[in-house]
Coordinates of N, CA, C and O in Angstrom, one line a residue:
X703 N 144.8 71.8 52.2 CA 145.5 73.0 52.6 C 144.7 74.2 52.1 O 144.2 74.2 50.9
X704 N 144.6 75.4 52.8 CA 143.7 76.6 52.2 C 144.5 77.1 51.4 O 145.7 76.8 51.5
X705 N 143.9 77.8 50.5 CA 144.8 78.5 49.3 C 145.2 80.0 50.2 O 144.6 80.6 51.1
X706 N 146.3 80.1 49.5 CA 146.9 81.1 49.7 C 146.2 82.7 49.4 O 145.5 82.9 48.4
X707 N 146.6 83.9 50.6 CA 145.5 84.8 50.0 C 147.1 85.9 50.8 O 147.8 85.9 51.8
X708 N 147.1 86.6 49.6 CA 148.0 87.8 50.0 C 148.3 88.3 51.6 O 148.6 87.4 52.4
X709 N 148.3 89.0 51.8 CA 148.7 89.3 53.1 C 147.7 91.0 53.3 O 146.8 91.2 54.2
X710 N 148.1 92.0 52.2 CA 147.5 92.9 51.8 C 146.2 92.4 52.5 O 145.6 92.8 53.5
X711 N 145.6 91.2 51.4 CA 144.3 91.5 51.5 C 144.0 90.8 52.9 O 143.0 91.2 53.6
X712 N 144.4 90.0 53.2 CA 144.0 89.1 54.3 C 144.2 90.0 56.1 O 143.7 89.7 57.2
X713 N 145.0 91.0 55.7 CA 145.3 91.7 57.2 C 145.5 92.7 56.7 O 146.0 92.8 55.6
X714 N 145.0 94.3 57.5 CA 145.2 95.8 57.3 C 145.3 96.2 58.6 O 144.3 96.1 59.2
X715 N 146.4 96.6 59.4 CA 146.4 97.1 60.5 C 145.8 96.4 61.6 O 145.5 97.0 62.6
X716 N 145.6 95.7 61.5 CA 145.1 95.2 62.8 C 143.8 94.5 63.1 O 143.5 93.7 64.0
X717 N 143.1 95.0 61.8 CA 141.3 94.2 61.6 C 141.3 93.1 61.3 O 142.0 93.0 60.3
X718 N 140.9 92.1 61.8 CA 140.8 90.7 61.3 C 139.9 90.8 60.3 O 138.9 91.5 60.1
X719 N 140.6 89.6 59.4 CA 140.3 89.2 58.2 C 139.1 88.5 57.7 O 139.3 87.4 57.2
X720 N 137.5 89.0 57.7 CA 136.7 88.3 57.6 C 136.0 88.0 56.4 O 134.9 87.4 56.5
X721 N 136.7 88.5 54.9 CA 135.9 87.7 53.9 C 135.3 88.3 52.9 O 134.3 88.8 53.4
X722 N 135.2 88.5 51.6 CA 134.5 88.7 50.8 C 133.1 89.0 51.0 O 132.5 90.0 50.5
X723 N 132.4 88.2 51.9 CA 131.3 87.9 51.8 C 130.5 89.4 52.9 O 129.5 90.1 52.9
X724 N 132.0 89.3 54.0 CA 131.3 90.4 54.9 C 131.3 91.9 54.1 O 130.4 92.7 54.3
X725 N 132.7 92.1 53.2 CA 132.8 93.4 52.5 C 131.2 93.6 51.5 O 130.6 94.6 51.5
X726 N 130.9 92.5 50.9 CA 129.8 93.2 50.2 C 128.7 93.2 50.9 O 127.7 93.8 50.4
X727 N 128.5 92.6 52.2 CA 127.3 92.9 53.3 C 127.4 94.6 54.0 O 126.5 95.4 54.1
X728 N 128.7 94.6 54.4 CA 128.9 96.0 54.4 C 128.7 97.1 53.1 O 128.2 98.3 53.2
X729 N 129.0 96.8 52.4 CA 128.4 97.5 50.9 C 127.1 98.0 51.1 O 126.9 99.1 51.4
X730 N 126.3 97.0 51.0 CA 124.8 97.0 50.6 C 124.0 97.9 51.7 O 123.1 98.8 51.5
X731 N 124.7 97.2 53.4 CA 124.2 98.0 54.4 C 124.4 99.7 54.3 O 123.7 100.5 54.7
X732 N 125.6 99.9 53.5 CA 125.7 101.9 53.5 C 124.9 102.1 52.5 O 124.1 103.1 52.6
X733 N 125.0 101.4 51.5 CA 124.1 101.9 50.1 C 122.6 102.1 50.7 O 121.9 103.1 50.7
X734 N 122.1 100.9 51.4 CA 121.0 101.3 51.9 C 121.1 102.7 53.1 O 120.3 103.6 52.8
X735 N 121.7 102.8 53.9 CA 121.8 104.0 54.8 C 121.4 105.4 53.9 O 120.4 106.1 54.0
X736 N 122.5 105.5 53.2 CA 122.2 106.5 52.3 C 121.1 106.9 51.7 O 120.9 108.1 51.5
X737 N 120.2 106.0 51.4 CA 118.9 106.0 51.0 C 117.8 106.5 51.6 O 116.9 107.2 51.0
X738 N 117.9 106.2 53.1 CA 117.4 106.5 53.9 C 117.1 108.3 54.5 O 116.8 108.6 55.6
X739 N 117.3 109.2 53.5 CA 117.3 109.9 54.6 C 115.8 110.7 55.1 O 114.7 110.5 54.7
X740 N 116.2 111.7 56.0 CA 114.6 112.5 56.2 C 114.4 113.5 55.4 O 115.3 114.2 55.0
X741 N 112.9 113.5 55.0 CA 112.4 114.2 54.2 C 111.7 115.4 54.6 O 110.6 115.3 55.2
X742 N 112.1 116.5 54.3 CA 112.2 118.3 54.9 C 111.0 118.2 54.3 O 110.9 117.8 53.1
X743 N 109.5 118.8 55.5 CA 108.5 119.6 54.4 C 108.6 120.6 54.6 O 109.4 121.0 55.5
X744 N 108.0 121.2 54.0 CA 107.9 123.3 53.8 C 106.8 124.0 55.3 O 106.8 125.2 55.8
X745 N 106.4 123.2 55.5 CA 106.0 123.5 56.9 C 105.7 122.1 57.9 O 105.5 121.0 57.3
X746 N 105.6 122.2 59.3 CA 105.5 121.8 60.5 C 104.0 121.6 60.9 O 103.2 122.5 60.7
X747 N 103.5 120.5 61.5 CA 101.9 120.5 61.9 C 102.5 121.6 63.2 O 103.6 121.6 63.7
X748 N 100.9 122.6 63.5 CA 100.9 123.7 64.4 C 100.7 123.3 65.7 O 99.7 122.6 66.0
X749 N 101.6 123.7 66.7 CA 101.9 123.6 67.9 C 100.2 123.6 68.6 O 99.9 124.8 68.3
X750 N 99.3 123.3 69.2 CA 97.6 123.1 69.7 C 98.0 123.9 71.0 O 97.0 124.6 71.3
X751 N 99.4 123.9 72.1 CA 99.2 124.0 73.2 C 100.6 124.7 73.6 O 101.5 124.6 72.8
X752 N 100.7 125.6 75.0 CA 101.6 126.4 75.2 C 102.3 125.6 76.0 O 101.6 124.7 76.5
X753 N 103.6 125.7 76.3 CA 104.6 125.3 77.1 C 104.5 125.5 78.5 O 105.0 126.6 79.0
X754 N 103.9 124.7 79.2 CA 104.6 125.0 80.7 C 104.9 124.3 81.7 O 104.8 123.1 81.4
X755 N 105.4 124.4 83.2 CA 105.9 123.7 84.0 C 105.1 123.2 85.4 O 104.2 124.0 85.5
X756 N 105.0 122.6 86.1 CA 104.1 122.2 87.0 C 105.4 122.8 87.9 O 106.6 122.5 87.9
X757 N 104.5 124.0 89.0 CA 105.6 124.9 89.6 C 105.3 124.3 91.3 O 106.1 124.8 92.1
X758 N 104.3 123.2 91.9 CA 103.9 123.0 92.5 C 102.3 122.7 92.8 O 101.5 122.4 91.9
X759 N 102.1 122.8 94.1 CA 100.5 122.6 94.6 C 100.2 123.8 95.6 O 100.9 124.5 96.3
X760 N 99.0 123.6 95.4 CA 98.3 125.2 96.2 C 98.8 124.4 97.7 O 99.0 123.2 97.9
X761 N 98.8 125.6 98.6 CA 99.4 125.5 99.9 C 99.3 126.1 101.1 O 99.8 127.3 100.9
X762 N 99.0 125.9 102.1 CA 99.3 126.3 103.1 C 100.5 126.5 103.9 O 101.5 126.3 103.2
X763 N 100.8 126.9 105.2 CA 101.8 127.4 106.2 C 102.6 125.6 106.2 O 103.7 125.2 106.3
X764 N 101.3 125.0 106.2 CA 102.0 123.6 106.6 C 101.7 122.4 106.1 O 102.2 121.3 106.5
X765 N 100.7 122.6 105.0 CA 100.0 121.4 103.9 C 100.3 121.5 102.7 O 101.2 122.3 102.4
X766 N 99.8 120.8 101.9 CA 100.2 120.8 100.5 C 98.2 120.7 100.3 O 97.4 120.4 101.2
X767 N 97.9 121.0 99.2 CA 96.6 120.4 98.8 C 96.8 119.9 97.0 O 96.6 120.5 96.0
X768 N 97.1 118.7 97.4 CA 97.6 117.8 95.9 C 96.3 118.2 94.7 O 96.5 117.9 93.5
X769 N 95.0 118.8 95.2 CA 93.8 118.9 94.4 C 94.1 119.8 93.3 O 93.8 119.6 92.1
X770 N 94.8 120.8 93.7 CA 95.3 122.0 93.0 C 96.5 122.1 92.6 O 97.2 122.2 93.6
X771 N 97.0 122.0 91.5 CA 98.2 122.5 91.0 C 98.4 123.6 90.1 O 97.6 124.2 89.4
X772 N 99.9 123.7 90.5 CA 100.3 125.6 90.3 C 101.0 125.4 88.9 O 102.3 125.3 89.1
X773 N 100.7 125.3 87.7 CA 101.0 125.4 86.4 C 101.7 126.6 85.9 O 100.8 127.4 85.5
X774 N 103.2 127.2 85.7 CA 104.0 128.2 85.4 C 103.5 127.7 83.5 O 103.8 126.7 82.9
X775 N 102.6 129.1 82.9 CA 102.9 128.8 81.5 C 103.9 130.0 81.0 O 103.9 131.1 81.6
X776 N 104.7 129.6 79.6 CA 105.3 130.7 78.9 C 104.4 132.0 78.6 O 103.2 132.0 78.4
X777 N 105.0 132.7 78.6 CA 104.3 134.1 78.1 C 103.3 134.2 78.7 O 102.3 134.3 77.9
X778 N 103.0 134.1 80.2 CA 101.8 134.7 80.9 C 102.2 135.1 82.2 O 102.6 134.5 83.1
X779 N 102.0 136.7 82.0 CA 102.9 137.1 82.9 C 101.8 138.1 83.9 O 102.2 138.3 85.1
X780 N 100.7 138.6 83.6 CA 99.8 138.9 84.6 C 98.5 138.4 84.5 O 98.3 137.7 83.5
X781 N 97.6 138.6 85.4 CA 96.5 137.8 86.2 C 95.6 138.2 84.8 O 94.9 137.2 84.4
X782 N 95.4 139.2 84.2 CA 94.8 139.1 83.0 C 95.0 137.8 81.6 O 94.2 137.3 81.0
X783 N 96.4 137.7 81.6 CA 96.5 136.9 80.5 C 96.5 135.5 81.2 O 96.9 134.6 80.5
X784 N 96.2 135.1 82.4 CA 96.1 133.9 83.0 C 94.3 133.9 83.0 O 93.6 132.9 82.8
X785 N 93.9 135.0 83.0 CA 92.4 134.9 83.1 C 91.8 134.4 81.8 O 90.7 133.8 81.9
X786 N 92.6 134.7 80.3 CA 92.3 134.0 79.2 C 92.3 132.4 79.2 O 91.4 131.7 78.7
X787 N 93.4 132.0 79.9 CA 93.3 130.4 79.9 C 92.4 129.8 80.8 O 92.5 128.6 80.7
X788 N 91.5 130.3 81.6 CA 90.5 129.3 82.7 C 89.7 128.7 81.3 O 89.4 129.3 80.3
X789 N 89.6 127.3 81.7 CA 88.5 126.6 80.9 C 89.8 125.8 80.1 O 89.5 124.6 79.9
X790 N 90.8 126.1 79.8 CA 90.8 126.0 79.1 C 92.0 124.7 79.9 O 92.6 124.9 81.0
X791 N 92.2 123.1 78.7 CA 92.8 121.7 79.1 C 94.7 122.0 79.4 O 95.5 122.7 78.9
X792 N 94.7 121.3 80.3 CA 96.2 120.8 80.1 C 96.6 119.3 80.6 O 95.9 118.7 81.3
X793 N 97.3 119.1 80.4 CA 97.6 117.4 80.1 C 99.3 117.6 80.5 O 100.1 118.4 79.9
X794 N 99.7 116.5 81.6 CA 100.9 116.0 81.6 C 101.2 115.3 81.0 O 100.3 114.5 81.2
X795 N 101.8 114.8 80.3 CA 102.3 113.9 78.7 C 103.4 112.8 79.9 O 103.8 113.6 80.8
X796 N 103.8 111.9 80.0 CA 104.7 110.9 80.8 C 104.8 109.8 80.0 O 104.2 110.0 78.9
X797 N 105.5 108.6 80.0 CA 106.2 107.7 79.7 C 105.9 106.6 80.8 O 106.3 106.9 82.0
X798 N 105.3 105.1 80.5 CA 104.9 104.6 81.7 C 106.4 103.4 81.2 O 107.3 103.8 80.5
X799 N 106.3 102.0 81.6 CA 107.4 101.0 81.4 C 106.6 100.2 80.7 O 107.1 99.7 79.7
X800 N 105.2 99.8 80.8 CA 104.5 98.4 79.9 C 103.6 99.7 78.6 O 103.7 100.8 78.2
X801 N 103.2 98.6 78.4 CA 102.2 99.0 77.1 C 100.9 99.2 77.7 O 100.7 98.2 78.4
X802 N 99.9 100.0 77.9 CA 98.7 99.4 77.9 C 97.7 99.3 77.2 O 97.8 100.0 76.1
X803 N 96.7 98.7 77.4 CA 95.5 98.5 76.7 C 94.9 100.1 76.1 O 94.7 101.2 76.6
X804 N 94.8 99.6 74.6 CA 94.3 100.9 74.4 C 93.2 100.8 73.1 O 93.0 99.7 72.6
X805 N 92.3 102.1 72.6 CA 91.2 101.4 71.7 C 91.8 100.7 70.7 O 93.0 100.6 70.7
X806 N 91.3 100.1 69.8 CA 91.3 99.0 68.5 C 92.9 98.1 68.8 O 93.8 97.9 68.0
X807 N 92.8 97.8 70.2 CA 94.0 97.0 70.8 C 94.7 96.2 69.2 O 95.8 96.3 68.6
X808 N 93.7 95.4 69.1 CA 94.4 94.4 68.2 C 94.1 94.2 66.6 O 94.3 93.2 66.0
X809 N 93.6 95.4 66.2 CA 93.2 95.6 64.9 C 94.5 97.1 64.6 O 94.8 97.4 63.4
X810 N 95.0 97.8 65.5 CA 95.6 98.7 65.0 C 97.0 98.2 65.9 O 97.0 99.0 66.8
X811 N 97.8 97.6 66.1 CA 98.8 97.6 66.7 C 100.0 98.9 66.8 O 100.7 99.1 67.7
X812 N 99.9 99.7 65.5 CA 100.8 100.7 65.7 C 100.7 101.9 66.6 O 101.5 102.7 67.0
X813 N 99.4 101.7 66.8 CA 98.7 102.9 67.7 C 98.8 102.6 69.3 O 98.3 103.3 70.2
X814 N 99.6 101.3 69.5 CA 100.4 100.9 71.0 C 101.6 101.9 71.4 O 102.6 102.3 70.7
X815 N 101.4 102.0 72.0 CA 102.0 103.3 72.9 C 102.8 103.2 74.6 O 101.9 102.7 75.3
X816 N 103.7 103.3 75.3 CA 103.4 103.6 76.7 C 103.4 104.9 76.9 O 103.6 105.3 78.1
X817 N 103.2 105.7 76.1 CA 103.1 107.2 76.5 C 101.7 107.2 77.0 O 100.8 106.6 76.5
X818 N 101.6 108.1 78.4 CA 99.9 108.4 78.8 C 100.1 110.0 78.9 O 100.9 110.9 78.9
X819 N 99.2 109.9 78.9 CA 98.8 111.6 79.9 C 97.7 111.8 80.8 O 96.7 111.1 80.5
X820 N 97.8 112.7 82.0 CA 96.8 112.9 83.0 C 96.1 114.2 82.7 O 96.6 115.3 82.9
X821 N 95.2 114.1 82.3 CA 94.2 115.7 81.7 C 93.7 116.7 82.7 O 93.1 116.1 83.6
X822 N 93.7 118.0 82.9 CA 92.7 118.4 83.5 C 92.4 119.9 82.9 O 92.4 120.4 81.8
X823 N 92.3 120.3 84.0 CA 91.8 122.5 82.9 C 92.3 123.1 84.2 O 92.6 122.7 85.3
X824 N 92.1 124.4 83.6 CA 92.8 125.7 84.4 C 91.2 125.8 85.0 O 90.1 125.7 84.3
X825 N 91.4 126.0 86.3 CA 90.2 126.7 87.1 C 90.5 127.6 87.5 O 89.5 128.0 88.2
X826 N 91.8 128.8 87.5 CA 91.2 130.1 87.8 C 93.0 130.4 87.7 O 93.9 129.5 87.5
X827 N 93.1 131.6 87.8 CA 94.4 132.2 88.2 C 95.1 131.9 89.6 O 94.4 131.2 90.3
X828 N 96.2 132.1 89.9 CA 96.9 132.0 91.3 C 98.0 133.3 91.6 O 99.2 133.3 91.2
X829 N 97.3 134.3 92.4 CA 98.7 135.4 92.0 C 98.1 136.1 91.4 O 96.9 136.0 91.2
X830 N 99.2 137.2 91.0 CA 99.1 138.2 90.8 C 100.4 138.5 89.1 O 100.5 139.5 88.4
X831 N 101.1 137.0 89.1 CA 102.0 137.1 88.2 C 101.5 135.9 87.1 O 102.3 135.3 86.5
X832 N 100.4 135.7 87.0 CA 99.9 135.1 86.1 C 100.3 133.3 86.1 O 100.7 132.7 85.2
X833 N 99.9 132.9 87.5 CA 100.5 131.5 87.7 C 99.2 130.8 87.4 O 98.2 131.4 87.6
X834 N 99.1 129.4 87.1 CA 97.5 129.0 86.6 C 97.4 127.7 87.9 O 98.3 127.0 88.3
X835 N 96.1 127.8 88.3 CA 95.4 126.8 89.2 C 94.7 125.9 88.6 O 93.6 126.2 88.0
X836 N 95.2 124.6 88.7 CA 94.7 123.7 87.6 C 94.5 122.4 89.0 O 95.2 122.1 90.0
X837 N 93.1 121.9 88.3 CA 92.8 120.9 88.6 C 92.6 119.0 87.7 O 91.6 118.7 87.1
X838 N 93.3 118.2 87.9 CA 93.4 117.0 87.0 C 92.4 116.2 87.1 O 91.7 116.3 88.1
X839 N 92.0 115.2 86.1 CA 91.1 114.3 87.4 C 91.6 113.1 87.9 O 90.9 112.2 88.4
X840 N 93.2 113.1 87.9 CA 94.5 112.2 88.7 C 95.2 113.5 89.3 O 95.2 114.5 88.7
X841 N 95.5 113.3 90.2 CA 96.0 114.2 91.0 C 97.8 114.0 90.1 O 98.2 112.9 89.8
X842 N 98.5 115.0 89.9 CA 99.7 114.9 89.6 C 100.5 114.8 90.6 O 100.4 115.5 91.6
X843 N 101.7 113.7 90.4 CA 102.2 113.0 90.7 C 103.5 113.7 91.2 O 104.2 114.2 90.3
X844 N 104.0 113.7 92.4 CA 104.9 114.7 93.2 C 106.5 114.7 92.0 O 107.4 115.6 92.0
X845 N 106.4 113.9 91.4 CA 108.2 113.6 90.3 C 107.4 114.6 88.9 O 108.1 115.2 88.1
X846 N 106.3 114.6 88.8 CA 106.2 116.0 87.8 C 106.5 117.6 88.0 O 106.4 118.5 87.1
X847 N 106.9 117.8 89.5 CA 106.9 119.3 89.7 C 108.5 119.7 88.8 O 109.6 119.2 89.0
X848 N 108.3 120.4 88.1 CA 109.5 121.2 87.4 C 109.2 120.4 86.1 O 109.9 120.8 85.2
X849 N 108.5 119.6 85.9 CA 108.2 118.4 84.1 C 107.6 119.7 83.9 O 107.3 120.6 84.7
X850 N 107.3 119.5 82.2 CA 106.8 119.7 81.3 C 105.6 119.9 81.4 O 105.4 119.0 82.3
X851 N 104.0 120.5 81.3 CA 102.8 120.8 80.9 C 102.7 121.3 79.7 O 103.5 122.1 79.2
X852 N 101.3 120.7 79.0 CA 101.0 120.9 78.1 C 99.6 122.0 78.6 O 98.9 121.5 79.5
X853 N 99.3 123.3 78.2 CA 98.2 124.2 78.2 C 97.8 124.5 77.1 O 98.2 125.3 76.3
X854 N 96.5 123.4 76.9 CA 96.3 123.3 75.2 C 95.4 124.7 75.1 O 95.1 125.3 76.1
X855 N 95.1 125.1 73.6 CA 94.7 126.2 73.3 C 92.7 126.5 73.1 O 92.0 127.4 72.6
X856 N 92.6 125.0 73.8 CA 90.7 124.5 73.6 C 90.5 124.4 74.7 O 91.4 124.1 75.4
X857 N 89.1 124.4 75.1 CA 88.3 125.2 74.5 C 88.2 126.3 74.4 O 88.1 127.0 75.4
X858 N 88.1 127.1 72.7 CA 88.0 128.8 72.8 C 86.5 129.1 73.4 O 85.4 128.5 73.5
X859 N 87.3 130.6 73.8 CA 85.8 131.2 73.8 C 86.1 132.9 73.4 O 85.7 134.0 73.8
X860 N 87.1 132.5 72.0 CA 86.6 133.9 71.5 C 85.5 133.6 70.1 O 85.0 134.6 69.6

């Protein structure tokens, strides 16, 4: 016959009754949580590249030309400050579904990734309101128009 165990302790509202053993597993898992937390530094590594949007492809009345794309960046708002960035890289940053192959495959495992990115540079202005004409050497991918661009801040040429 099992030994008798209070009622108190054996039932609370409605939780089933699982045991000494589960209460101090629960213990240990908060004590550990608590331990855990993030560690605030006093500064942030510096942002390399500007914010912007893939606003489309250069175009005609009735084509698209996928070669060229129309890169909206923050804070460039006339054909001069668009003329600062020619030369200079941007990269679509994406999320693929596998892993792929990548350098020191099997000596660095943590450096596995499915994040890619498609690289290319600003080749000239577009406009008059500071839109950038960028060329990849993958053509971007029609589900990036309105994503994210990266307009990194290299190569300088001041």
């Amino acid at each position: 016959m099992a030994p008798a165990v209070k009622k108190s302790i054996r039932r609370t509202k409605g939780t089933p009754f699982m045991g000494e053993a589960h209460f101090a597993r629960a213990k240990t898992i908060a004590a550990l949580k608590s331990k855990l937390g993030k560690v605030k530094r006093d500064r942030a590594a510096p942002r390399l590249y500007v914010k912007g949007t893939l606003a489309g492809y250069k175009r005609g009345l009735w084509g698209t030309n996928h070669r060229t794309a129309l890169v909206r960046a923050e804070l460039v708002n006339t054909k001069e400050d668009a003329l600062w960035y020619v030369g200079k890289r941007v990269a679509y940053v994406y999320h693929g579904y596998t892993q792929k192959r990548c350098v020191r495959w099997s000596k660095a495992p943590a450096r596995r990734s499915n994040t890619r990115a498609i690289w290319g540079r600003v080749i000239k202005p577009h406009g008059g309101s500071g839109m950038l004409a960028c060329r990849f050497k993958k053509n971007c991918p029609a589900n990036a128009i309105g994503k994210r661009m990266r307009v990194y801040l290299y190569p300088s040429r001041i």
